[in-house]
Amino acid sequence: MRVGVPQEVAPGECRVALVPETVSRLGEGVTVVVAAGAGVAAGFPDEAYREAGAELGDPWAADVVVKVAAPSAEEAARLRSGQVLVAFLAPLTDRAGVERLAAAGVHGLALESIPRITRAQPMDALSSQATVAGYKAALIAADRLPRFLPMLMTAAGTIPPAKVLVLGAGVAGLQAIATARRLGAVVSSFDVRPAVKEQVESLGATFLDLGIHGEETEGGYARELTAEQQAAQQAELQTRIPQFDAVITTAAIPGRPAPKLITAEAVSAMRPGSVVVDLAAETGGNCELTQPGREVVEGGVTIVGTTNLPSTMATHASQLLSRNMAAILGLLVKDGELVLDWDDEIVAGACVTREQVAA
Ligand code: NAD
């Protein structure tokens, strides 16, 4: 079986879907074909792939193509019927992209659609990349703040620790909490899923009780709040937010625009020099003033809307993603042959488009 690794073409995308370390572990019968230069932006030169046993060549002719971002129209035109594609296909939001794959007869396996069951944990690319994003968000907050994060006792007197609020305590939020805590900040957090309180507290942060209790779906995701609940959350946050030096927001509902948690009015109540790092920028932002892909200053408050934070740490983000990919490939290969087992709930769950074979 041949596995192709194209060069990513989306602007600003530095990650690569397979790194050399994983190539050498894919086992007998699997040949990896990497596009020349595909790993360079993530710190993996062609030579490292060759040493790991990969071929350099045309990845699009392979049986399985592994990618980070969904293919562009030009890339999709290179795929053929019956081929398998594994990538972040944005199945809930990129309808045109998914239809393109369906029309081409490609077996599209979306990383976002892998069921979040225990057996699939090593394949959970949403979690691996959210871990990177949460860590980086805390570092960005620390970097943009004109203050120390830890308490400092110096000959010139004592500096109190910074106060950080993390909104949304899923995978990214919990990593942001842990990182901000390691840097010495005093951290509080809020999430609409009640189950999260214990996880927040186990990291040494305080769970902020906003009086809003949302629901959790079977998959562990939050349900969207009602308009009344959302308004109550905004109002409650507005009174609390001025106490914090930095706010990191990670709130998301799969397939929906990011919930607006921080109004423009709430930002105007923050002290000058405060920072908002909005991890939900890609889906519209948790803060009304976020500009996706940009960093802006409003009334002295820095609002960071940088998108694709995992790409800014492309080496480790790719390494983790590559291990997720290896676990997925492990499901698709039997004795060196590609075998799609539609009775496997992970394969069936991840599949968003499928080759139509005439009866
Ligand atoms: P996500 O990225 O979809 O959302 C991030 C967080 O935002 C979630 O915790 C959600 O509850 C929160 N949120 C949504 N609306 C909000 C609002 N209005 N205010 C505040 N917070 C809001 O979620 P995720 O991090 O990918 O995953 C969420 C959960 O899924 C995990 O914490 C876990 O419980 C579960 N999960 C399970 C597995 C598994 O293998 N069993 C793996 C990964 C995640």
mmCIF file of C-alpha atoms and ligand atoms in Angstrom:
data_model
loop_
_atom_site.group_PDB
_atom_site.id
_atom_site.type_symbol
_atom_site.label_atom_id
_atom_site.label_comp_id
_atom_site.label_asym_id
_atom_site.label_seq_id
_atom_site.Cartn_x
_atom_site.Cartn_y
_atom_site.Cartn_z
ATOM 1 C CA MET A 1 0.000 0.000 0.000
ATOM 2 C CA ARG A 2 1.224 3.481 -0.839
ATOM 3 C CA VAL A 3 0.606 6.481 1.431
ATOM 4 C CA GLY A 4 1.047 9.964 -0.084
ATOM 5 C CA VAL A 5 2.046 13.062 1.869
ATOM 6 C CA PRO A 6 1.489 16.269 -0.145
ATOM 7 C CA GLN A 7 2.979 19.672 0.581
ATOM 8 C CA GLU A 8 0.323 21.805 2.337
ATOM 9 C CA VAL A 9 -0.749 24.784 0.213
ATOM 10 C CA ALA A 10 -3.121 26.716 2.507
ATOM 11 C CA PRO A 11 -1.624 30.150 3.307
ATOM 12 C CA GLY A 12 0.330 30.057 6.578
ATOM 13 C CA GLU A 13 0.058 26.273 6.977
ATOM 14 C CA CYS A 14 3.466 24.978 8.112
ATOM 15 C CA ARG A 15 2.417 21.545 9.370
ATOM 16 C CA VAL A 16 2.866 18.256 7.549
ATOM 17 C CA ALA A 17 0.671 15.183 7.970
ATOM 18 C CA LEU A 18 3.441 12.588 8.484
ATOM 19 C CA VAL A 19 6.893 13.176 9.984
ATOM 20 C CA PRO A 20 9.957 10.950 9.393
ATOM 21 C CA GLU A 21 9.752 9.347 12.868
ATOM 22 C CA THR A 22 6.333 7.899 11.970
ATOM 23 C CA VAL A 23 7.287 6.905 8.408
ATOM 24 C CA SER A 24 9.776 4.387 9.758
ATOM 25 C CA ARG A 25 7.141 2.873 12.066
ATOM 26 C CA LEU A 26 4.352 2.188 9.592
ATOM 27 C CA GLY A 27 5.428 -1.390 9.122
ATOM 28 C CA GLU A 28 5.911 -3.913 6.321
ATOM 29 C CA GLY A 29 4.103 -3.381 3.069
ATOM 30 C CA VAL A 30 3.507 0.350 3.486
ATOM 31 C CA THR A 31 5.462 2.705 1.233
ATOM 32 C CA VAL A 32 5.328 6.427 1.981
ATOM 33 C CA VAL A 33 5.629 8.876 -0.931
ATOM 34 C CA VAL A 34 6.394 12.414 0.193
ATOM 35 C CA ALA A 35 6.230 15.526 -2.001
ATOM 36 C CA ALA A 36 9.633 17.209 -2.146
ATOM 37 C CA GLY A 37 9.834 19.917 0.530
ATOM 38 C CA ALA A 38 6.573 18.843 2.250
ATOM 39 C CA GLY A 39 8.110 18.768 5.731
ATOM 40 C CA VAL A 40 10.556 21.661 5.427
ATOM 41 C CA ALA A 41 8.330 24.325 7.064
ATOM 42 C CA ALA A 42 7.781 21.982 10.024
ATOM 43 C CA GLY A 43 11.513 21.312 10.400
ATOM 44 C CA PHE A 44 11.703 17.971 8.558
ATOM 45 C CA PRO A 45 13.950 18.100 5.466
ATOM 46 C CA ASP A 46 13.598 15.712 2.524
ATOM 47 C CA GLU A 47 16.746 13.906 3.613
ATOM 48 C CA ALA A 48 15.163 12.922 6.940
ATOM 49 C CA TYR A 49 12.234 11.318 5.082
ATOM 50 C CA ARG A 50 14.629 9.433 2.788
ATOM 51 C CA GLU A 51 16.584 8.149 5.775
ATOM 52 C CA ALA A 52 13.330 6.988 7.360
ATOM 53 C CA GLY A 53 12.586 4.940 4.217
ATOM 54 C CA ALA A 54 10.180 7.230 2.339
ATOM 55 C CA GLU A 55 10.287 7.897 -1.400
ATOM 56 C CA LEU A 56 10.188 11.447 -2.719
ATOM 57 C CA GLY A 57 7.670 11.757 -5.524
ATOM 58 C CA ASP A 58 4.035 12.372 -6.477
ATOM 59 C CA PRO A 59 1.894 11.809 -3.359
ATOM 60 C CA TRP A 60 -1.408 12.121 -5.256
ATOM 61 C CA ALA A 61 -1.007 8.754 -6.987
ATOM 62 C CA ALA A 62 -0.962 6.870 -3.651
ATOM 63 C CA ASP A 63 -3.745 4.599 -2.342
ATOM 64 C CA VAL A 64 -4.160 6.774 0.743
ATOM 65 C CA VAL A 65 -3.395 10.503 0.830
ATOM 66 C CA VAL A 66 -2.840 12.026 4.282
ATOM 67 C CA LYS A 67 -3.092 15.810 4.633
ATOM 68 C CA VAL A 68 -3.539 18.497 7.239
ATOM 69 C CA ALA A 69 -5.995 20.902 5.572
ATOM 70 C CA ALA A 70 -8.853 19.916 3.260
ATOM 71 C CA PRO A 71 -7.698 19.853 -0.381
ATOM 72 C CA SER A 72 -8.116 22.953 -2.512
ATOM 73 C CA ALA A 73 -10.142 22.623 -5.725
ATOM 74 C CA GLU A 74 -6.893 22.106 -7.686
ATOM 75 C CA GLU A 75 -5.712 19.445 -5.249
ATOM 76 C CA ALA A 76 -9.081 17.688 -5.232
ATOM 77 C CA ALA A 77 -8.890 17.471 -9.038
ATOM 78 C CA ARG A 78 -5.828 15.243 -8.613
ATOM 79 C CA LEU A 79 -7.703 12.673 -6.531
ATOM 80 C CA ARG A 80 -9.391 9.675 -8.172
ATOM 81 C CA SER A 81 -12.299 7.419 -7.393
ATOM 82 C CA GLY A 82 -11.631 4.806 -4.720
ATOM 83 C CA GLN A 83 -8.685 6.686 -3.234
ATOM 84 C CA VAL A 84 -8.690 7.336 0.514
ATOM 85 C CA LEU A 85 -8.067 10.843 1.871
ATOM 86 C CA VAL A 86 -7.491 11.535 5.584
ATOM 87 C CA ALA A 87 -7.440 15.227 6.639
ATOM 88 C CA PHE A 88 -9.266 17.952 8.544
ATOM 89 C CA LEU A 89 -12.136 18.088 6.025
ATOM 90 C CA ALA A 90 -14.387 20.484 8.024
ATOM 91 C CA PRO A 91 -17.422 18.313 7.215
ATOM 92 C CA LEU A 92 -19.865 20.503 9.154
ATOM 93 C CA THR A 93 -18.840 23.781 7.543
ATOM 94 C CA ASP A 94 -17.127 23.175 4.170
ATOM 95 C CA ARG A 95 -20.018 21.826 2.139
ATOM 96 C CA ALA A 96 -18.474 22.656 -1.238
ATOM 97 C CA GLY A 97 -15.235 20.877 -0.315
ATOM 98 C CA VAL A 98 -17.064 17.746 0.807
ATOM 99 C CA GLU A 99 -19.254 17.736 -2.321
ATOM 100 C CA ARG A 100 -16.123 17.931 -4.470
ATOM 101 C CA LEU A 101 -14.731 14.823 -2.805
ATOM 102 C CA ALA A 102 -18.061 13.020 -3.102
ATOM 103 C CA ALA A 103 -18.247 13.836 -6.828
ATOM 104 C CA ALA A 104 -14.724 12.478 -7.276
ATOM 105 C CA GLY A 105 -15.687 9.211 -5.535
ATOM 106 C CA VAL A 106 -13.020 9.654 -2.870
ATOM 107 C CA HIS A 107 -13.316 7.883 0.474
ATOM 108 C CA GLY A 108 -12.957 11.012 2.638
ATOM 109 C CA LEU A 109 -12.113 10.341 6.278
ATOM 110 C CA ALA A 110 -12.473 13.536 8.327
ATOM 111 C CA LEU A 111 -10.240 13.844 11.376
ATOM 112 C CA GLU A 112 -13.018 15.890 13.019
ATOM 113 C CA SER A 113 -15.511 13.025 12.659
ATOM 114 C CA ILE A 114 -13.519 10.295 14.372
ATOM 115 C CA PRO A 115 -15.741 9.186 17.257
ATOM 116 C CA ARG A 116 -14.306 10.313 20.590
ATOM 117 C CA ILE A 117 -14.357 6.825 22.083
ATOM 118 C CA THR A 118 -11.569 5.351 24.193
ATOM 119 C CA ARG A 119 -10.202 3.140 21.374
ATOM 120 C CA ALA A 120 -9.889 6.172 19.121
ATOM 121 C CA GLN A 121 -7.941 8.337 21.572
ATOM 122 C CA PRO A 122 -4.570 7.795 19.820
ATOM 123 C CA MET A 123 -6.267 9.005 16.596
ATOM 124 C CA ASP A 124 -7.790 12.134 18.154
ATOM 125 C CA ALA A 125 -6.210 14.900 16.092
ATOM 126 C CA LEU A 126 -8.683 17.506 17.368
ATOM 127 C CA SER A 127 -7.284 16.926 20.860
ATOM 128 C CA SER A 128 -3.629 16.811 19.835
ATOM 129 C CA GLN A 129 -3.871 20.089 17.931
ATOM 130 C CA ALA A 130 -6.044 21.760 20.612
ATOM 131 C CA THR A 131 -3.335 20.903 23.145
ATOM 132 C CA VAL A 132 -0.823 22.847 21.059
ATOM 133 C CA ALA A 133 -3.228 25.784 20.619
ATOM 134 C CA GLY A 134 -4.027 26.008 24.332
ATOM 135 C CA TYR A 135 -0.362 25.993 25.297
ATOM 136 C CA LYS A 136 0.504 28.653 22.725
ATOM 137 C CA ALA A 137 -2.451 30.838 23.765
ATOM 138 C CA ALA A 138 -1.111 31.023 27.321
ATOM 139 C CA LEU A 139 2.355 31.951 26.005
ATOM 140 C CA ILE A 140 0.878 34.676 23.785
ATOM 141 C CA ALA A 141 -1.063 36.099 26.745
ATOM 142 C CA ALA A 142 2.129 36.115 28.828
ATOM 143 C CA ASP A 143 4.076 37.746 26.016
ATOM 144 C CA ARG A 144 1.557 40.513 25.257
ATOM 145 C CA LEU A 145 0.915 41.432 28.913
ATOM 146 C CA PRO A 146 3.023 44.341 30.137
ATOM 147 C CA ARG A 147 3.245 42.519 33.483
ATOM 148 C CA PHE A 148 4.802 39.454 35.119
ATOM 149 C CA LEU A 149 2.668 36.327 35.413
ATOM 150 C CA PRO A 150 4.179 35.026 38.691
ATOM 151 C CA MET A 151 4.276 36.793 42.006
ATOM 152 C CA LEU A 152 7.723 38.320 42.483
ATOM 153 C CA MET A 153 9.276 39.385 45.776
ATOM 154 C CA THR A 154 12.156 41.707 45.011
ATOM 155 C CA ALA A 155 14.238 44.302 46.803
ATOM 156 C CA ALA A 156 12.074 46.835 44.993
ATOM 157 C CA GLY A 157 8.960 45.370 46.540
ATOM 158 C CA THR A 158 6.399 42.696 45.762
ATOM 159 C CA ILE A 159 4.659 42.222 42.444
ATOM 160 C CA PRO A 160 1.321 40.390 42.671
ATOM 161 C CA PRO A 161 0.660 37.515 40.245
ATOM 162 C CA ALA A 162 -1.343 38.141 37.081
ATOM 163 C CA LYS A 163 -4.952 36.972 37.000
ATOM 164 C CA VAL A 164 -5.900 34.894 33.977
ATOM 165 C CA LEU A 165 -9.417 33.805 33.010
ATOM 166 C CA VAL A 166 -9.877 30.859 30.647
ATOM 167 C CA LEU A 167 -13.333 30.615 29.061
ATOM 168 C CA GLY A 168 -14.149 27.143 27.736
ATOM 169 C CA ALA A 169 -12.313 24.342 29.507
ATOM 170 C CA GLY A 170 -12.193 21.650 26.841
ATOM 171 C CA VAL A 171 -8.894 20.254 25.603
ATOM 172 C CA ALA A 172 -7.392 23.643 24.609
ATOM 173 C CA GLY A 173 -8.737 25.455 27.676
ATOM 174 C CA LEU A 174 -7.367 22.876 30.113
ATOM 175 C CA GLN A 175 -3.927 23.106 28.476
ATOM 176 C CA ALA A 176 -4.076 26.928 28.641
ATOM 177 C CA ILE A 177 -4.937 26.674 32.355
ATOM 178 C CA ALA A 178 -2.066 24.266 33.032
ATOM 179 C CA THR A 179 0.424 26.426 31.123
ATOM 180 C CA ALA A 180 -0.651 29.719 32.724
ATOM 181 C CA ARG A 181 -0.469 28.035 36.144
ATOM 182 C CA ARG A 182 3.074 26.791 35.421
ATOM 183 C CA LEU A 183 4.020 30.357 34.565
ATOM 184 C CA GLY A 184 2.752 31.432 37.979
ATOM 185 C CA ALA A 185 -0.555 33.133 37.153
ATOM 186 C CA VAL A 186 -3.633 32.858 39.329
ATOM 187 C CA VAL A 187 -6.136 31.176 37.011
ATOM 188 C CA SER A 188 -9.936 31.032 36.937
ATOM 189 C CA SER A 189 -12.057 29.271 34.368
ATOM 190 C CA PHE A 190 -15.625 28.814 33.240
ATOM 191 C CA ASP A 191 -17.306 26.271 30.983
ATOM 192 C CA VAL A 192 -20.972 25.560 30.345
ATOM 193 C CA ARG A 193 -20.449 21.822 30.868
ATOM 194 C CA PRO A 194 -20.830 21.203 34.592
ATOM 195 C CA ALA A 195 -18.561 18.116 34.475
ATOM 196 C CA VAL A 196 -15.585 20.360 33.820
ATOM 197 C CA LYS A 197 -15.494 21.988 37.276
ATOM 198 C CA GLU A 198 -13.553 19.114 38.802
ATOM 199 C CA GLN A 199 -10.995 19.067 35.948
ATOM 200 C CA VAL A 200 -10.430 22.815 36.306
ATOM 201 C CA GLU A 201 -9.922 22.501 40.046
ATOM 202 C CA SER A 202 -7.554 19.552 39.676
ATOM 203 C CA LEU A 203 -5.248 21.887 37.720
ATOM 204 C CA GLY A 204 -5.186 24.354 40.597
ATOM 205 C CA ALA A 205 -7.558 26.872 39.001
ATOM 206 C CA THR A 206 -10.801 28.259 40.415
ATOM 207 C CA PHE A 207 -14.085 27.442 38.695
ATOM 208 C CA LEU A 208 -15.989 30.661 38.177
ATOM 209 C CA ASP A 209 -19.663 30.183 38.949
ATOM 210 C CA LEU A 210 -21.586 32.322 36.471
ATOM 211 C CA GLY A 211 -24.881 30.663 37.383
ATOM 212 C CA ILE A 212 -25.180 29.174 33.880
ATOM 213 C CA HIS A 213 -25.414 25.431 33.516
ATOM 214 C CA GLY A 214 -25.410 24.098 29.975
ATOM 215 C CA GLU A 215 -25.796 20.554 28.768
ATOM 216 C CA GLU A 216 -23.389 18.012 27.369
ATOM 217 C CA THR A 217 -24.053 15.865 24.302
ATOM 218 C CA GLU A 218 -23.310 12.135 24.252
ATOM 219 C CA GLY A 219 -20.032 12.889 22.469
ATOM 220 C CA GLY A 220 -18.904 15.099 25.366
ATOM 221 C CA TYR A 221 -19.518 18.401 23.521
ATOM 222 C CA ALA A 222 -21.486 21.392 24.827
ATOM 223 C CA ARG A 223 -24.976 22.119 23.508
ATOM 224 C CA GLU A 224 -25.504 25.642 22.246
ATOM 225 C CA LEU A 225 -26.960 27.933 24.928
ATOM 226 C CA THR A 226 -30.387 29.495 24.440
ATOM 227 C CA ALA A 227 -30.467 33.216 23.532
ATOM 228 C CA GLU A 228 -31.495 34.020 27.137
ATOM 229 C CA GLN A 229 -28.655 31.952 28.619
ATOM 230 C CA GLN A 230 -26.192 33.568 26.239
ATOM 231 C CA ALA A 231 -27.341 37.080 27.209
ATOM 232 C CA ALA A 232 -27.093 36.156 30.908
ATOM 233 C CA GLN A 233 -23.569 34.807 30.365
ATOM 234 C CA GLN A 234 -22.451 37.996 28.600
ATOM 235 C CA ALA A 235 -23.907 40.178 31.351
ATOM 236 C CA GLU A 236 -22.339 38.108 34.145
ATOM 237 C CA LEU A 237 -18.959 38.050 32.413
ATOM 238 C CA GLN A 238 -19.058 41.797 31.924
ATOM 239 C CA THR A 239 -19.120 42.310 35.682
ATOM 240 C CA ARG A 240 -16.290 39.796 36.299
ATOM 241 C CA ILE A 241 -13.911 40.531 33.443
ATOM 242 C CA PRO A 242 -12.386 43.793 34.764
ATOM 243 C CA GLN A 243 -10.735 41.735 37.549
ATOM 244 C CA PHE A 244 -8.570 39.868 35.052
ATOM 245 C CA ASP A 245 -5.344 40.833 33.293
ATOM 246 C CA ALA A 246 -5.716 38.261 30.522
ATOM 247 C CA VAL A 247 -8.656 36.336 29.138
ATOM 248 C CA ILE A 248 -8.095 33.266 26.960
ATOM 249 C CA THR A 249 -11.255 32.136 25.171
ATOM 250 C CA THR A 250 -11.686 28.674 23.656
ATOM 251 C CA ALA A 251 -15.479 28.206 23.645
ATOM 252 C CA ALA A 252 -16.812 26.267 20.685
ATOM 253 C CA ILE A 253 -19.847 24.308 19.520
ATOM 254 C CA PRO A 254 -19.005 21.873 16.684
ATOM 255 C CA GLY A 255 -20.283 23.115 13.317
ATOM 256 C CA ARG A 256 -21.651 26.380 14.738
ATOM 257 C CA PRO A 257 -20.246 29.925 14.847
ATOM 258 C CA ALA A 258 -18.288 30.575 18.052
ATOM 259 C CA PRO A 259 -20.530 31.733 20.905
ATOM 260 C CA LYS A 260 -20.054 35.434 21.660
ATOM 261 C CA LEU A 261 -18.997 35.635 25.286
ATOM 262 C CA ILE A 262 -17.243 39.011 25.508
ATOM 263 C CA THR A 263 -19.078 42.063 24.225
ATOM 264 C CA ALA A 264 -17.390 45.277 23.064
ATOM 265 C CA GLU A 265 -18.729 46.845 26.259
ATOM 266 C CA ALA A 266 -17.026 44.199 28.383
ATOM 267 C CA VAL A 267 -13.721 44.920 26.615
ATOM 268 C CA SER A 268 -14.133 48.633 27.342
ATOM 269 C CA ALA A 269 -14.447 47.740 31.049
ATOM 270 C CA MET A 270 -11.031 45.985 31.025
ATOM 271 C CA ARG A 271 -7.939 47.804 32.261
ATOM 272 C CA PRO A 272 -5.581 49.210 29.623
ATOM 273 C CA GLY A 273 -2.773 46.714 29.044
ATOM 274 C CA SER A 274 -5.123 43.749 29.430
ATOM 275 C CA VAL A 275 -5.107 41.008 26.820
ATOM 276 C CA VAL A 276 -7.721 38.806 25.162
ATOM 277 C CA VAL A 277 -6.438 35.769 23.256
ATOM 278 C CA ASP A 278 -9.324 34.414 21.190
ATOM 279 C CA LEU A 279 -8.766 30.815 20.132
ATOM 280 C CA ALA A 280 -12.200 30.759 18.517
ATOM 281 C CA ALA A 281 -11.171 33.455 15.997
ATOM 282 C CA GLU A 282 -11.381 30.984 13.101
ATOM 283 C CA THR A 283 -15.124 30.462 13.641
ATOM 284 C CA GLY A 284 -15.892 34.148 14.239
ATOM 285 C CA GLY A 285 -14.417 34.660 17.701
ATOM 286 C CA ASN A 286 -15.706 34.560 21.284
ATOM 287 C CA CYS A 287 -15.098 38.309 21.567
ATOM 288 C CA GLU A 288 -17.125 40.827 19.551
ATOM 289 C CA LEU A 289 -14.005 42.837 18.731
ATOM 290 C CA THR A 290 -11.875 39.936 17.502
ATOM 291 C CA GLN A 291 -10.621 40.269 13.949
ATOM 292 C CA PRO A 292 -9.743 36.778 12.678
ATOM 293 C CA GLY A 293 -6.087 36.520 11.689
ATOM 294 C CA ARG A 294 -5.200 39.885 13.240
ATOM 295 C CA GLU A 295 -4.067 41.412 16.484
ATOM 296 C CA VAL A 296 -5.794 44.693 17.355
ATOM 297 C CA VAL A 297 -5.702 47.146 20.270
ATOM 298 C CA GLU A 298 -9.036 48.595 21.394
ATOM 299 C CA GLY A 299 -9.077 51.091 24.269
ATOM 300 C CA GLY A 300 -5.661 49.834 25.377
ATOM 301 C CA VAL A 301 -6.756 46.181 25.371
ATOM 302 C CA THR A 302 -4.870 43.858 23.008
ATOM 303 C CA ILE A 303 -7.142 41.358 21.253
ATOM 304 C CA VAL A 304 -5.295 38.521 19.564
ATOM 305 C CA GLY A 305 -7.270 36.795 16.801
ATOM 306 C CA THR A 306 -4.416 34.763 15.346
ATOM 307 C CA THR A 307 -5.804 31.706 13.575
ATOM 308 C CA ASN A 308 -4.163 28.306 13.229
ATOM 309 C CA LEU A 309 -1.980 28.462 16.339
ATOM 310 C CA PRO A 310 -0.917 24.790 15.904
ATOM 311 C CA SER A 311 0.897 25.840 12.715
ATOM 312 C CA THR A 312 3.019 28.283 14.740
ATOM 313 C CA MET A 313 4.462 25.257 16.569
ATOM 314 C CA ALA A 314 4.643 23.161 13.431
ATOM 315 C CA THR A 315 7.300 20.680 14.589
ATOM 316 C CA HIS A 316 5.495 19.299 17.595
ATOM 317 C CA ALA A 317 2.029 19.879 16.139
ATOM 318 C CA SER A 318 3.066 17.779 13.111
ATOM 319 C CA GLN A 319 4.683 15.140 15.290
ATOM 320 C CA LEU A 320 1.495 14.670 17.302
ATOM 321 C CA LEU A 321 -0.712 14.771 14.206
ATOM 322 C CA SER A 322 1.576 12.254 12.532
ATOM 323 C CA ARG A 323 1.140 9.833 15.441
ATOM 324 C CA ASN A 324 -2.638 10.272 15.139
ATOM 325 C CA MET A 325 -2.323 9.506 11.407
ATOM 326 C CA ALA A 326 -0.223 6.402 12.091
ATOM 327 C CA ALA A 327 -2.916 5.096 14.448
ATOM 328 C CA ILE A 328 -5.578 5.726 11.776
ATOM 329 C CA LEU A 329 -3.459 4.037 9.080
ATOM 330 C CA GLY A 330 -3.141 1.090 11.448
ATOM 331 C CA LEU A 331 -6.916 0.645 11.090
ATOM 332 C CA LEU A 332 -6.798 0.795 7.292
ATOM 333 C CA VAL A 333 -3.954 -1.612 6.572
ATOM 334 C CA LYS A 334 -4.174 -5.393 6.893
ATOM 335 C CA ASP A 335 -1.054 -7.336 5.871
ATOM 336 C CA GLY A 336 0.202 -4.450 3.775
ATOM 337 C CA GLU A 337 -3.132 -4.121 1.889
ATOM 338 C CA LEU A 338 -5.703 -1.331 2.122
ATOM 339 C CA VAL A 339 -8.843 -2.734 3.749
ATOM 340 C CA LEU A 340 -11.770 -0.429 4.550
ATOM 341 C CA ASP A 341 -13.793 -2.135 7.265
ATOM 342 C CA TRP A 342 -17.125 -0.287 7.223
ATOM 343 C CA ASP A 343 -18.249 -2.332 10.232
ATOM 344 C CA ASP A 344 -15.586 -0.584 12.312
ATOM 345 C CA GLU A 345 -17.317 2.332 14.051
ATOM 346 C CA ILE A 346 -14.196 4.501 13.760
ATOM 347 C CA VAL A 347 -13.842 4.000 9.982
ATOM 348 C CA ALA A 348 -17.589 4.390 9.438
ATOM 349 C CA GLY A 349 -17.804 7.393 11.784
ATOM 350 C CA ALA A 350 -14.893 9.230 10.183
ATOM 351 C CA CYS A 351 -16.138 8.637 6.636
ATOM 352 C CA VAL A 352 -17.831 11.710 5.147
ATOM 353 C CA THR A 353 -17.707 10.722 1.461
ATOM 354 C CA ARG A 354 -17.536 7.291 -0.146
ATOM 355 C CA GLU A 355 -16.934 5.793 -3.547
ATOM 356 C CA GLN A 356 -20.258 4.850 -5.142
ATOM 357 C CA VAL A 357 -19.936 1.402 -6.632
ATOM 358 C CA ALA A 358 -22.683 0.361 -9.075
ATOM 359 C CA ALA A 359 -24.623 -2.684 -7.885
HETATM 360 P P1 NAD B 1 -14.665 22.183 21.754
HETATM 361 O O1 NAD B 1 -13.406 22.657 21.139
HETATM 362 O O2 NAD B 1 -15.833 21.856 20.876
HETATM 363 O O3 NAD B 1 -15.166 23.312 22.794
HETATM 364 C C1 NAD B 1 -14.307 23.889 23.728
HETATM 365 C C2 NAD B 1 -15.030 24.111 25.035
HETATM 366 O O4 NAD B 1 -15.956 25.216 24.913
HETATM 367 C C3 NAD B 1 -15.861 22.925 25.512
HETATM 368 O O5 NAD B 1 -15.368 22.509 26.771
HETATM 369 C C4 NAD B 1 -17.277 23.484 25.601
HETATM 370 O O6 NAD B 1 -17.993 22.930 26.696
HETATM 371 C C5 NAD B 1 -16.995 24.963 25.818
HETATM 372 N N1 NAD B 1 -18.120 25.891 25.550
HETATM 373 C C6 NAD B 1 -19.045 25.859 24.564
HETATM 374 N N2 NAD B 1 -19.889 26.926 24.676
HETATM 375 C C7 NAD B 1 -19.474 27.651 25.740
HETATM 376 C C8 NAD B 1 -19.932 28.858 26.358
HETATM 377 N N3 NAD B 1 -20.980 29.539 25.900
HETATM 378 N N4 NAD B 1 -19.255 29.303 27.458
HETATM 379 C C9 NAD B 1 -18.183 28.621 27.940
HETATM 380 N N5 NAD B 1 -17.706 27.475 27.402
HETATM 381 C C10 NAD B 1 -18.356 26.998 26.311
HETATM 382 O O7 NAD B 1 -14.435 20.942 22.693
HETATM 383 P P2 NAD B 1 -13.167 19.965 22.858
HETATM 384 O O8 NAD B 1 -12.171 20.608 23.723
HETATM 385 O O9 NAD B 1 -12.732 19.454 21.528
HETATM 386 O O10 NAD B 1 -13.820 18.744 23.617
HETATM 387 C C11 NAD B 1 -14.747 18.916 24.634
HETATM 388 C C12 NAD B 1 -14.829 17.660 25.458
HETATM 389 O O11 NAD B 1 -14.997 16.482 24.669
HETATM 390 C C13 NAD B 1 -13.605 17.336 26.267
HETATM 391 O O12 NAD B 1 -13.335 18.140 27.329
HETATM 392 C C14 NAD B 1 -13.968 15.917 26.681
HETATM 393 O O13 NAD B 1 -14.915 15.880 27.693
HETATM 394 C C15 NAD B 1 -14.558 15.392 25.426
HETATM 395 N N6 NAD B 1 -13.506 14.602 24.769
HETATM 396 C C16 NAD B 1 -13.547 13.260 24.909
HETATM 397 C C17 NAD B 1 -12.552 12.487 24.341
HETATM 398 C C18 NAD B 1 -12.538 10.999 24.467
HETATM 399 O O14 NAD B 1 -11.726 10.359 23.899
HETATM 400 N N7 NAD B 1 -13.421 10.411 25.185
HETATM 401 C C19 NAD B 1 -11.522 13.081 23.619
HETATM 402 C C20 NAD B 1 -11.506 14.470 23.487
HETATM 403 C C21 NAD B 1 -12.516 15.211 24.068
#
